[in-house]
CSV table of C-alpha atoms in Angstrom, one decimal:
chain,number,residue,atom,x,y,z
A,26,MET,CA,25.7,-21.2,49.8
A,27,TYR,CA,29.4,-20.4,50.1
A,28,LEU,CA,30.0,-20.4,46.1
A,29,ALA,CA,30.6,-17.0,45.6
A,30,ASP,CA,32.9,-16.7,48.7
A,31,SER,CA,35.2,-19.5,47.7
A,32,ARG,CA,35.4,-17.7,44.1
A,33,SER,CA,36.1,-14.1,45.6
A,34,ALA,CA,38.8,-15.7,47.7
A,35,ALA,CA,41.4,-15.3,44.8
A,36,PRO,CA,41.6,-11.6,44.3
A,37,ALA,CA,43.4,-12.2,40.6
A,38,VAL,CA,40.1,-13.5,39.1
A,39,ALA,CA,38.2,-10.7,37.7
A,40,PRO,CA,34.2,-10.6,38.4
A,41,ASP,CA,32.0,-11.8,35.1
A,42,THR,CA,31.1,-8.8,33.5
A,43,ARG,CA,29.5,-10.4,30.4
A,44,PRO,CA,26.3,-8.3,29.2
A,45,GLY,CA,23.5,-9.6,30.5
A,46,ARG,CA,25.1,-11.6,33.3
A,47,ARG,CA,24.4,-10.8,36.9
A,48,PRO,CA,27.3,-11.2,39.6
A,49,ALA,CA,26.9,-13.8,41.9
A,50,VAL,CA,25.2,-12.7,45.4
A,51,PRO,CA,28.3,-13.4,48.1
A,52,GLY,CA,27.6,-16.3,50.2
A,53,THR,CA,28.1,-14.3,53.2
A,54,VAL,CA,25.0,-12.0,52.1
A,55,LEU,CA,22.8,-15.3,51.8
A,56,ALA,CA,24.0,-16.6,55.0
A,57,LEU,CA,23.2,-13.3,57.1
A,58,GLY,CA,19.9,-13.3,55.0
A,59,ALA,CA,18.9,-16.6,56.2
A,60,VAL,CA,19.9,-15.6,59.7
A,61,SER,CA,17.4,-12.5,59.2
A,62,LEU,CA,14.7,-14.5,58.0
A,63,ILE,CA,14.8,-16.6,61.0
A,64,THR,CA,15.2,-13.8,63.4
A,65,ASP,CA,12.3,-11.7,61.7
A,66,ILE,CA,9.9,-14.6,62.3
A,67,SER,CA,10.5,-14.4,65.7
A,68,SER,CA,10.6,-10.8,66.0
A,69,GLU,CA,7.3,-10.1,63.9
A,70,MET,CA,5.4,-12.6,65.8
A,71,VAL,CA,5.5,-10.5,68.9
A,72,THR,CA,5.6,-7.2,66.8
A,73,ALA,CA,2.3,-8.2,65.4
A,74,VAL,CA,0.5,-8.8,68.5
A,75,LEU,CA,2.0,-6.5,70.6
A,76,PRO,CA,0.0,-3.1,70.0
A,77,LEU,CA,-3.0,-5.0,70.3
A,78,TYR,CA,-1.9,-6.7,73.5
A,79,VAL,CA,-0.9,-3.8,75.4
A,80,VAL,CA,-4.1,-1.4,74.2
A,81,ALA,CA,-6.5,-4.2,74.2
A,82,ALA,CA,-5.4,-6.7,76.8
A,83,LEU,CA,-3.6,-4.2,79.0
A,84,GLY,CA,-5.7,-1.2,78.5
A,85,LEU,CA,-2.8,1.1,77.9
A,86,SER,CA,-3.4,4.6,76.5
A,87,PRO,CA,-2.2,5.6,72.9
A,88,LEU,CA,0.2,7.6,75.0
A,89,GLY,CA,1.4,4.8,76.9
A,90,PHE,CA,2.0,2.7,73.8
A,91,GLY,CA,3.7,5.5,72.4
A,92,LEU,CA,6.2,5.4,75.0
A,93,LEU,CA,6.5,1.7,74.4
A,94,ASP,CA,7.0,2.2,70.3
A,95,GLY,CA,9.5,4.8,71.2
A,96,ILE,CA,11.4,2.3,73.4
A,97,ASN,CA,11.2,0.0,70.5
A,98,ASN,CA,12.8,2.2,68.0
A,99,GLY,CA,15.1,4.7,70.5
A,100,VAL,CA,16.7,2.4,72.9
A,101,GLY,CA,18.6,0.5,70.0
A,102,ALA,CA,20.1,3.8,68.8
A,103,LEU,CA,21.7,4.2,72.1
A,104,VAL,CA,23.9,1.3,71.7
A,105,ARG,CA,23.7,1.4,68.2
A,106,LEU,CA,27.2,3.7,67.7
A,107,ALA,CA,28.9,1.6,70.1
A,108,GLY,CA,28.0,-1.9,68.2
A,109,GLY,CA,29.3,-0.4,65.2
A,110,HIS,CA,32.7,0.8,66.8
A,111,LEU,CA,33.2,-2.3,68.5
A,112,ALA,CA,32.7,-4.1,65.2
A,113,ASP,CA,35.2,-1.8,63.4
A,114,ARG,CA,37.7,-2.7,66.1
A,115,GLY,CA,40.3,-5.4,66.9
A,116,GLY,CA,40.4,-6.5,63.3
A,117,GLN,CA,36.7,-7.0,62.2
A,118,ARG,CA,34.8,-8.2,65.2
A,119,HIS,CA,31.6,-8.0,63.1
A,120,LYS,CA,30.3,-11.6,63.6
A,121,VAL,CA,31.2,-11.3,67.2
A,122,VAL,CA,29.0,-8.1,68.2
A,123,ALA,CA,26.1,-9.2,65.5
A,124,GLY,CA,26.1,-12.8,67.8
A,125,LEU,CA,26.0,-11.1,71.0
A,126,GLY,CA,23.0,-8.7,69.8
A,127,TYR,CA,21.1,-11.8,68.2
A,128,GLY,CA,21.7,-13.8,71.5
A,129,LEU,CA,20.5,-10.9,73.5
A,130,SER,CA,17.0,-10.7,71.8
A,131,ALA,CA,16.7,-14.4,71.8
A,132,VAL,CA,16.9,-14.3,75.5
A,133,CYS,CA,14.4,-11.6,76.1
A,134,LYS,CA,11.6,-13.2,73.8
A,135,PRO,CA,10.2,-15.7,76.5
A,136,LEU,CA,10.6,-12.9,79.4
A,137,PHE,CA,7.5,-11.5,77.8
A,138,LEU,CA,5.6,-14.2,79.2
A,139,PHE,CA,6.1,-12.8,82.6
A,140,ALA,CA,5.6,-9.1,81.7
A,141,HIS,CA,2.3,-7.8,82.5
A,142,GLY,CA,2.5,-4.1,83.3
A,143,LEU,CA,4.3,-1.3,81.6
A,144,PRO,CA,7.5,-1.2,83.5
A,145,VAL,CA,8.1,-4.6,83.0
A,146,ILE,CA,7.1,-4.6,79.4
A,147,SER,CA,9.4,-1.3,78.7
A,148,ALA,CA,12.2,-2.9,80.4
A,149,VAL,CA,12.0,-6.4,78.5
A,150,LEU,CA,11.6,-4.6,75.5
A,151,ALA,CA,14.5,-2.0,76.1
A,152,VAL,CA,17.0,-5.1,76.1
A,153,ASP,CA,15.3,-6.7,73.4
A,154,ARG,CA,16.1,-3.1,71.2
A,155,THR,CA,19.5,-3.4,72.8
A,156,GLY,CA,20.0,-6.4,70.9
A,157,LYS,CA,18.7,-5.2,68.0
A,158,GLY,CA,20.7,-2.2,68.1
A,159,LEU,CA,24.0,-4.2,68.6
A,160,ARG,CA,23.6,-6.3,65.9
A,161,THR,CA,22.3,-4.2,62.9
A,162,ALA,CA,25.5,-2.0,62.0
A,163,PRO,CA,27.7,-4.9,62.1
A,164,ARG,CA,25.4,-7.3,59.8
A,165,ASP,CA,25.2,-4.4,57.3
A,166,ALA,CA,28.9,-3.8,57.7
A,167,MET,CA,29.2,-7.7,56.6
A,168,ILE,CA,27.0,-7.3,53.6
A,169,SER,CA,29.0,-4.1,52.6
A,170,LEU,CA,32.2,-5.3,52.8
A,171,ALA,CA,31.5,-8.5,51.2
A,172,THR,CA,30.1,-7.2,48.2
A,173,ARG,CA,31.5,-5.0,45.3
A,174,PRO,CA,30.7,-1.4,45.7
A,175,GLU,CA,28.8,-1.1,42.4
A,176,HIS,CA,26.5,-4.0,43.3
A,177,ARG,CA,25.6,-3.0,47.0
A,178,GLY,CA,21.9,-1.9,46.2
A,179,ARG,CA,21.2,-5.3,44.8
A,180,ALA,CA,22.8,-7.3,47.7
A,181,PHE,CA,21.3,-5.1,50.5
A,182,GLY,CA,17.5,-5.7,48.3
A,183,VAL,CA,18.5,-9.6,48.5
A,184,HIS,CA,19.4,-9.3,51.9
A,185,ARG,CA,16.3,-7.2,53.0
A,186,ALA,CA,14.1,-9.5,50.9
A,187,MET,CA,15.2,-12.5,52.9
A,188,ASP,CA,14.3,-10.4,56.0
A,189,THR,CA,11.2,-9.6,54.9
A,190,THR,CA,10.0,-13.3,54.1
A,191,GLY,CA,10.6,-13.5,57.7
A,192,ALA,CA,8.4,-10.7,58.6
A,193,LEU,CA,6.0,-12.2,56.3
A,194,LEU,CA,5.9,-15.4,58.0
A,195,GLY,CA,6.1,-14.1,61.5
A,196,PRO,CA,2.3,-12.7,61.6
A,197,LEU,CA,1.3,-15.8,60.0
A,198,VAL,CA,2.5,-17.8,62.5
A,199,ALA,CA,1.1,-15.3,65.5
A,200,PHE,CA,-2.1,-15.7,63.9
A,201,ALA,CA,-2.0,-19.5,63.5
A,202,VAL,CA,-0.7,-19.7,67.3
A,203,LEU,CA,-3.5,-16.9,68.8
A,204,ARG,CA,-6.2,-19.0,66.8
A,205,ALA,CA,-5.0,-22.5,68.5
A,206,ALA,CA,-3.9,-21.9,71.9
A,207,VAL,CA,-6.1,-21.1,74.8
A,208,ASP,CA,-3.6,-18.7,76.4
A,209,GLY,CA,-2.7,-17.0,72.9
A,210,TYR,CA,-0.5,-14.3,74.1
A,211,ASP,CA,1.6,-16.6,76.1
A,212,ALA,CA,1.9,-19.2,73.4
A,213,VAL,CA,3.3,-16.4,70.9
A,214,PHE,CA,6.1,-15.3,73.2
A,215,ALA,CA,7.2,-18.7,73.9
A,216,VAL,CA,7.3,-19.9,70.3
A,217,SER,CA,9.0,-16.6,69.3
A,218,GLY,CA,11.6,-17.6,71.9
A,219,CYS,CA,12.5,-21.0,70.3
A,220,ILE,CA,12.5,-19.5,66.8
A,221,ALA,CA,14.9,-16.7,67.7
A,222,ALA,CA,17.5,-19.4,69.2
A,223,LEU,CA,17.4,-21.1,65.9
A,224,GLY,CA,18.4,-18.1,64.2
A,225,VAL,CA,21.5,-17.6,66.7
A,226,LEU,CA,22.4,-21.1,65.9
A,227,VAL,CA,22.7,-20.4,61.9
A,228,LEU,CA,24.7,-17.5,62.5
A,229,VAL,CA,27.4,-19.3,64.7
A,230,LEU,CA,27.3,-22.1,62.1
A,231,PHE,CA,27.2,-20.3,58.5
A,232,VAL,CA,28.3,-17.0,58.7
A,233,PRO,CA,32.0,-16.7,58.0
A,234,ARG,CA,34.3,-15.2,61.1
A,235,ARG,CA,35.8,-12.6,58.8
A,236,VAL,CA,34.7,-10.9,55.8
A,237,THR,CA,37.3,-9.9,53.3
A,238,PRO,CA,36.3,-6.8,51.6
A,239,LYS,CA,35.5,-6.7,48.1
A,240,ALA,CA,36.4,-3.1,47.9
A,241,ALA,CA,40.1,-4.8,48.1
A,242,LEU,CA,39.5,-5.8,44.3
A,243,ASP,CA,39.2,-2.1,43.4
A,244,SER,CA,42.1,-0.4,42.2
A,245,THR,CA,41.1,2.9,43.4
A,246,THR,CA,41.1,1.6,46.9
A,247,ALA,CA,43.7,2.8,49.3
A,248,PRO,CA,45.9,0.0,50.4
A,249,GLU,CA,45.8,1.3,54.0
A,250,ALA,CA,42.0,1.0,54.1
A,251,VAL,CA,42.3,-2.3,53.0
A,252,GLY,CA,44.9,-3.4,55.4
A,253,ALA,CA,42.8,-1.8,58.3
A,254,ALA,CA,39.7,-3.6,57.3
A,255,ARG,CA,41.4,-7.0,57.2
A,256,GLY,CA,43.1,-6.7,60.6
A,257,GLY,CA,44.7,-4.4,63.1
A,258,SER,CA,43.4,-2.9,66.3
A,259,GLY,CA,41.2,-0.8,64.1
A,260,PRO,CA,39.9,2.8,64.1
A,261,THR,CA,39.2,4.8,67.1
A,262,LEU,CA,35.9,6.2,68.7
A,263,ARG,CA,37.2,9.6,68.1
A,264,ASP,CA,37.8,8.3,64.3
A,265,SER,CA,34.4,6.9,63.9
A,266,LEU,CA,32.9,10.1,65.2
A,267,ALA,CA,34.9,12.0,62.8
A,268,LEU,CA,33.3,10.4,59.9
A,269,LEU,CA,30.5,13.1,60.0
A,270,ARG,CA,32.9,15.5,58.8
A,271,ARG,CA,32.7,13.9,55.4
A,272,PRO,CA,29.9,15.9,53.3
A,273,GLY,CA,28.2,12.8,51.9
A,274,LEU,CA,27.8,10.8,55.0
A,275,ARG,CA,27.0,14.2,57.2
A,276,ARG,CA,24.2,15.0,54.6
A,277,LEU,CA,22.7,11.1,54.4
A,278,THR,CA,22.7,11.3,58.4
A,279,LEU,CA,20.7,14.9,58.4
A,280,CYS,CA,18.5,13.7,55.8
A,281,ALA,CA,17.5,10.1,57.3
A,282,ALA,CA,17.4,12.0,60.9
A,283,LEU,CA,15.0,14.8,59.3
A,284,LEU,CA,12.8,12.3,57.5
A,285,GLY,CA,12.6,9.8,60.4
A,286,LEU,CA,11.0,12.6,62.6
A,287,THR,CA,7.9,12.7,60.3
A,288,THR,CA,7.6,8.6,60.2
A,289,VAL,CA,4.7,7.2,61.9
A,290,SER,CA,5.8,3.9,63.0
A,291,ASP,CA,4.5,0.9,61.7
A,292,SER,CA,2.5,0.0,65.2
A,293,PHE,CA,0.6,3.3,64.8
A,294,LEU,CA,-0.3,2.6,61.4
A,295,TYR,CA,-1.7,-0.5,61.6
A,296,LEU,CA,-3.6,0.6,64.7
A,297,LEU,CA,-5.0,3.6,62.9
A,298,LEU,CA,-5.9,1.0,59.9
A,299,GLN,CA,-7.6,-1.1,62.5
A,300,ARG,CA,-10.0,1.8,64.0
A,301,GLU,CA,-10.7,3.7,60.8
A,302,MET,CA,-11.5,0.7,58.4
A,303,GLN,CA,-13.2,-1.3,61.4
A,304,VAL,CA,-10.5,-4.6,60.4
A,305,PRO,CA,-11.5,-7.4,63.3
A,306,ALA,CA,-9.3,-7.8,66.2
A,307,HIS,CA,-8.6,-11.4,65.5
A,308,MET,CA,-7.2,-10.1,62.0
A,309,PHE,CA,-5.2,-7.4,63.5
A,310,PRO,CA,-2.0,-9.8,63.2
A,311,LEU,CA,-2.4,-9.8,59.4
A,312,LEU,CA,-2.1,-6.6,58.7
A,313,PRO,CA,1.4,-6.3,58.5
A,314,LEU,CA,1.6,-9.4,56.0
A,315,GLY,CA,0.4,-6.5,53.2
A,316,THR,CA,3.6,-4.4,54.0
A,317,ALA,CA,5.6,-7.4,53.8
A,318,ALA,CA,4.7,-9.2,51.1
A,319,VAL,CA,5.1,-5.7,48.4
A,320,PHE,CA,8.4,-5.2,50.4
A,321,LEU,CA,9.5,-9.0,49.4
A,322,LEU,CA,8.4,-8.2,46.0
A,323,LEU,CA,9.9,-5.2,45.3
A,324,ALA,CA,13.6,-5.1,47.4
A,325,ILE,CA,15.3,-6.7,44.7
A,326,PRO,CA,14.2,-4.8,41.7
A,327,LEU,CA,14.4,-1.4,43.4
A,328,GLY,CA,17.6,-2.1,45.2
A,329,THR,CA,19.2,-2.8,41.5
A,330,SER,CA,17.4,0.3,40.3
A,331,ALA,CA,19.1,2.4,43.1
A,332,ASP,CA,22.3,1.0,41.6
A,333,ARG,CA,21.8,2.4,38.3
A,334,ILE,CA,19.4,5.7,38.9
A,335,GLY,CA,21.1,6.9,42.4
A,336,ARG,CA,20.3,5.6,45.9
A,337,GLY,CA,19.6,9.0,47.2
A,338,ARG,CA,16.9,9.8,44.8
A,339,LEU,CA,15.3,6.4,45.5
A,340,PHE,CA,15.6,7.0,49.0
A,341,LEU,CA,13.5,10.1,48.8
A,342,ALA,CA,11.2,8.8,46.2
A,343,GLY,CA,10.2,6.2,48.7
A,344,HIS,CA,9.1,8.7,51.3
A,345,GLY,CA,7.0,10.2,48.4
A,346,ILE,CA,5.2,7.0,48.0
A,347,LEU,CA,4.6,6.9,52.3
A,348,LEU,CA,3.3,10.3,51.8
A,349,LEU,CA,0.5,9.1,49.3
A,350,GLY,CA,-0.1,6.2,51.9
A,351,TYR,CA,-0.9,8.9,54.5
A,352,GLY,CA,-3.1,11.0,51.9
A,353,LEU,CA,-5.3,7.7,51.4
A,354,LEU,CA,-5.8,7.0,54.3
A,355,LEU,CA,-6.9,10.4,55.4
A,356,SER,CA,-9.0,10.5,52.7
A,357,PRO,CA,-12.9,10.5,53.2
A,358,VAL,CA,-13.5,7.6,51.1
A,359,ARG,CA,-15.3,5.0,53.5
A,360,GLY,CA,-17.4,3.0,51.1
A,361,ALA,CA,-14.6,0.3,50.6
A,362,PRO,CA,-12.4,-0.2,53.6
A,363,VAL,CA,-10.9,-3.5,52.0
A,364,ALA,CA,-9.6,-1.8,49.0
A,365,VAL,CA,-8.4,1.0,51.1
A,366,THR,CA,-6.7,-0.8,53.6
A,367,VAL,CA,-5.1,-2.9,50.8
A,368,ALA,CA,-3.6,0.1,49.2
A,369,VAL,CA,-2.4,1.8,52.1
A,370,LEU,CA,-0.3,-1.5,52.7
A,371,VAL,CA,1.0,-1.8,49.3
A,372,LEU,CA,2.2,2.0,49.5
A,373,HIS,CA,3.7,1.0,53.0
A,374,GLY,CA,5.6,-2.0,51.5
A,375,ALA,CA,6.6,0.1,48.3
A,376,PHE,CA,7.9,2.7,50.9
A,377,TYR,CA,10.2,0.1,52.8
A,378,ALA,CA,11.3,-1.6,49.6
A,379,ALA,CA,12.7,2.0,48.1
A,380,THR,CA,14.2,2.8,51.6
A,381,ASP,CA,15.5,0.5,54.1
A,382,GLY,CA,18.2,-1.3,52.1
A,383,VAL,CA,18.8,1.6,49.9
A,384,LEU,CA,19.8,3.8,52.6
A,385,ALA,CA,22.1,1.1,53.9
A,386,ALA,CA,23.8,0.9,50.6
A,387,ALA,CA,23.9,4.7,50.3
A,388,THR,CA,25.9,4.5,53.7
A,389,ALA,CA,28.2,2.1,52.4
A,390,GLY,CA,29.1,4.0,49.5
A,391,ALA,CA,29.9,7.1,51.7
A,392,VAL,CA,32.6,5.3,54.2
A,393,PRO,CA,35.8,3.5,53.6
A,394,ALA,CA,35.9,-0.3,54.2
A,395,GLU,CA,37.6,0.1,57.8
A,396,HIS,CA,34.5,2.3,59.2
A,397,GLN,CA,31.7,0.4,57.6
A,398,GLY,CA,30.3,-0.5,60.9
A,399,ALA,CA,30.6,2.9,62.4
A,400,GLY,CA,29.0,4.5,59.1
A,401,GLN,CA,26.0,2.2,59.5
A,402,ALA,CA,25.6,3.1,63.0
A,403,LEU,CA,25.8,6.7,63.1
A,404,VAL,CA,22.9,6.9,60.1
A,405,GLY,CA,21.0,4.1,61.4
A,406,THR,CA,21.4,6.2,64.8
A,407,GLY,CA,20.2,9.4,63.4
A,408,GLN,CA,17.2,7.7,61.9
A,409,ALA,CA,16.2,5.8,65.1
A,410,VAL,CA,16.4,8.5,67.2
A,411,ALA,CA,14.2,10.6,65.2
A,412,ARG,CA,11.9,7.8,64.9
A,413,PHE,CA,12.0,7.3,68.9
A,414,LEU,CA,10.8,11.2,69.2
A,415,CYS,CA,8.1,10.7,66.6
A,416,SER,CA,6.7,7.8,68.2
A,417,LEU,CA,6.3,10.0,71.4
A,418,ALA,CA,4.9,12.8,69.6
A,419,PHE,CA,2.7,11.0,67.6
A,420,GLY,CA,1.4,9.1,70.7
A,421,ALA,CA,0.9,12.6,72.6
A,422,ALA,CA,-0.9,14.0,69.5
A,423,TRP,CA,-3.2,11.0,69.4
A,424,SER,CA,-4.0,11.5,73.0
A,425,LEU,CA,-4.7,15.1,72.5
A,426,TRP,CA,-6.3,15.4,69.2
A,427,GLY,CA,-7.3,11.7,67.8
A,428,GLY,CA,-5.5,9.6,65.2
A,429,ARG,CA,-6.6,11.4,62.3
A,430,SER,CA,-5.7,14.9,63.4
A,431,ALA,CA,-2.2,13.5,64.5
A,432,LEU,CA,-1.9,11.8,61.3
A,433,ALA,CA,-2.8,14.7,59.1
A,434,VAL,CA,-0.2,17.0,60.9
A,435,THR,CA,2.8,14.3,60.5
A,436,ALA,CA,1.9,14.3,56.6
A,437,VAL,CA,2.4,18.1,56.5
A,438,ALA,CA,5.5,17.8,58.2
A,439,LEU,CA,6.7,14.8,56.0
A,440,ALA,CA,6.0,16.7,52.7
A,441,VAL,CA,8.1,20.0,54.0
A,442,SER,CA,10.9,17.2,55.4
A,443,ALA,CA,11.0,15.6,51.8
A,444,VAL,CA,11.4,18.8,50.2
A,445,VAL,CA,14.4,19.9,52.5
A,446,ALA,CA,16.0,16.6,52.5
A,447,TRP,CA,16.0,16.9,48.3
A,448,ALA,CA,17.5,20.4,48.4
A,449,VAL,CA,20.1,18.7,50.7
A,450,LEU,CA,21.0,15.5,48.8
A,451,ARG,CA,20.9,17.7,45.7
A,452,THR,CA,24.2,19.1,46.6
A,453,THR,CA,26.0,15.8,46.4
A,454,GLY,CA,25.8,16.1,42.6
A,455,GLU,CA,24.8,12.8,41.9
A,456,THR,CA,24.2,11.1,38.6
A,457,PRO,CA,22.5,8.3,37.7
A,458,GLY,CA,25.4,6.2,36.7
A,459,GLU,CA,27.5,6.5,39.9
A,460,THR,CA,27.2,3.7,42.4
A,461,THR,CA,30.5,4.6,44.6
A,462,GLY,CA,31.2,8.1,44.9
A,463,GLY,CA,27.9,9.2,44.0
A,464,ALA,CA,26.1,6.3,45.8
A,465,VAL,CA,24.6,9.2,48.4
């Protein structure tokens, strides 16, 4: 696992650039991928059953679920900026801040056993998402720092593939527990807590405390930037917020937020599929498997492609794929519900493969090494806040107009947002071969 790290410890050694030879994925990326895999099994166990649990078992309305789903997407955004900034301070505290986030989420999983009303569930979910908000930016910063700039798309693709393996296994475990246990939901929450604790243990034992920036091997990197990334007090909060003065990062944050405003959350999409295609209730936890399987298959090849054709272009193309999924779900085709369901899930998974890790890689190319945590947090926060607002608006629209009408309005808004985002990112002058300055 640490072979790549041990080789990168000697800056004098040039990377292997022989034709047809792919660079080794850094050991730090693989270790963080293992942590994410285990943690995602735990998280997706809860995510897979939560929509049906609160709507069917607890009898919440779509508006009430919209509030919960908004918390799921939005509360983490309130602490993501703090997590990214704290990780950059004090000479790379990325592992410490990430560990705090993973630990907080692990503690919350068993608390769902005692959450039987909207206020309590909301509180537990808010704390759980606070942990996710703390860990996301430091984790992505470590991946960025451990990888050479021209290979970040592939590195994030590898990480997201491992992460998605957990997302694929989580619903399967939840399905098995629901089928085997008498008190199925409580058993899911208990098992989820145990798995989350294992993820924290892997982080402590196998992720290095400090990450030497691979950008340090690049002659174009400013010496003061490398020094700041290796140690020192780090940037101030004002320095972190001032990153938005960078045109590339500002455009990227704007586009991520704009498209997030028109992206229906996974949970709502699965609920629509379940109702429109008459999916049996006991099969509901399996719906995320389609998304996860396609994400797993496409994350690495699309991440590698993003390094060649441009990350901003692939990010926009991914939202075009999502729009096709919305259109298919809204189509009058009802004679083949299984085929429609599978097709929508395939498009949904392709959307994530083309956007999730690709956005993080584009962000890494838009900020210097000493600001990686804050840069990832700024873009992630913009997207998360937008998705929080979308969840609230979509839940309200569903309650007023019905699910199909709400999705139709969202699809039109997504099409308009994609055109605007294309116009904004076009001003970066991105060319297919750019991977550092043109990563956006």
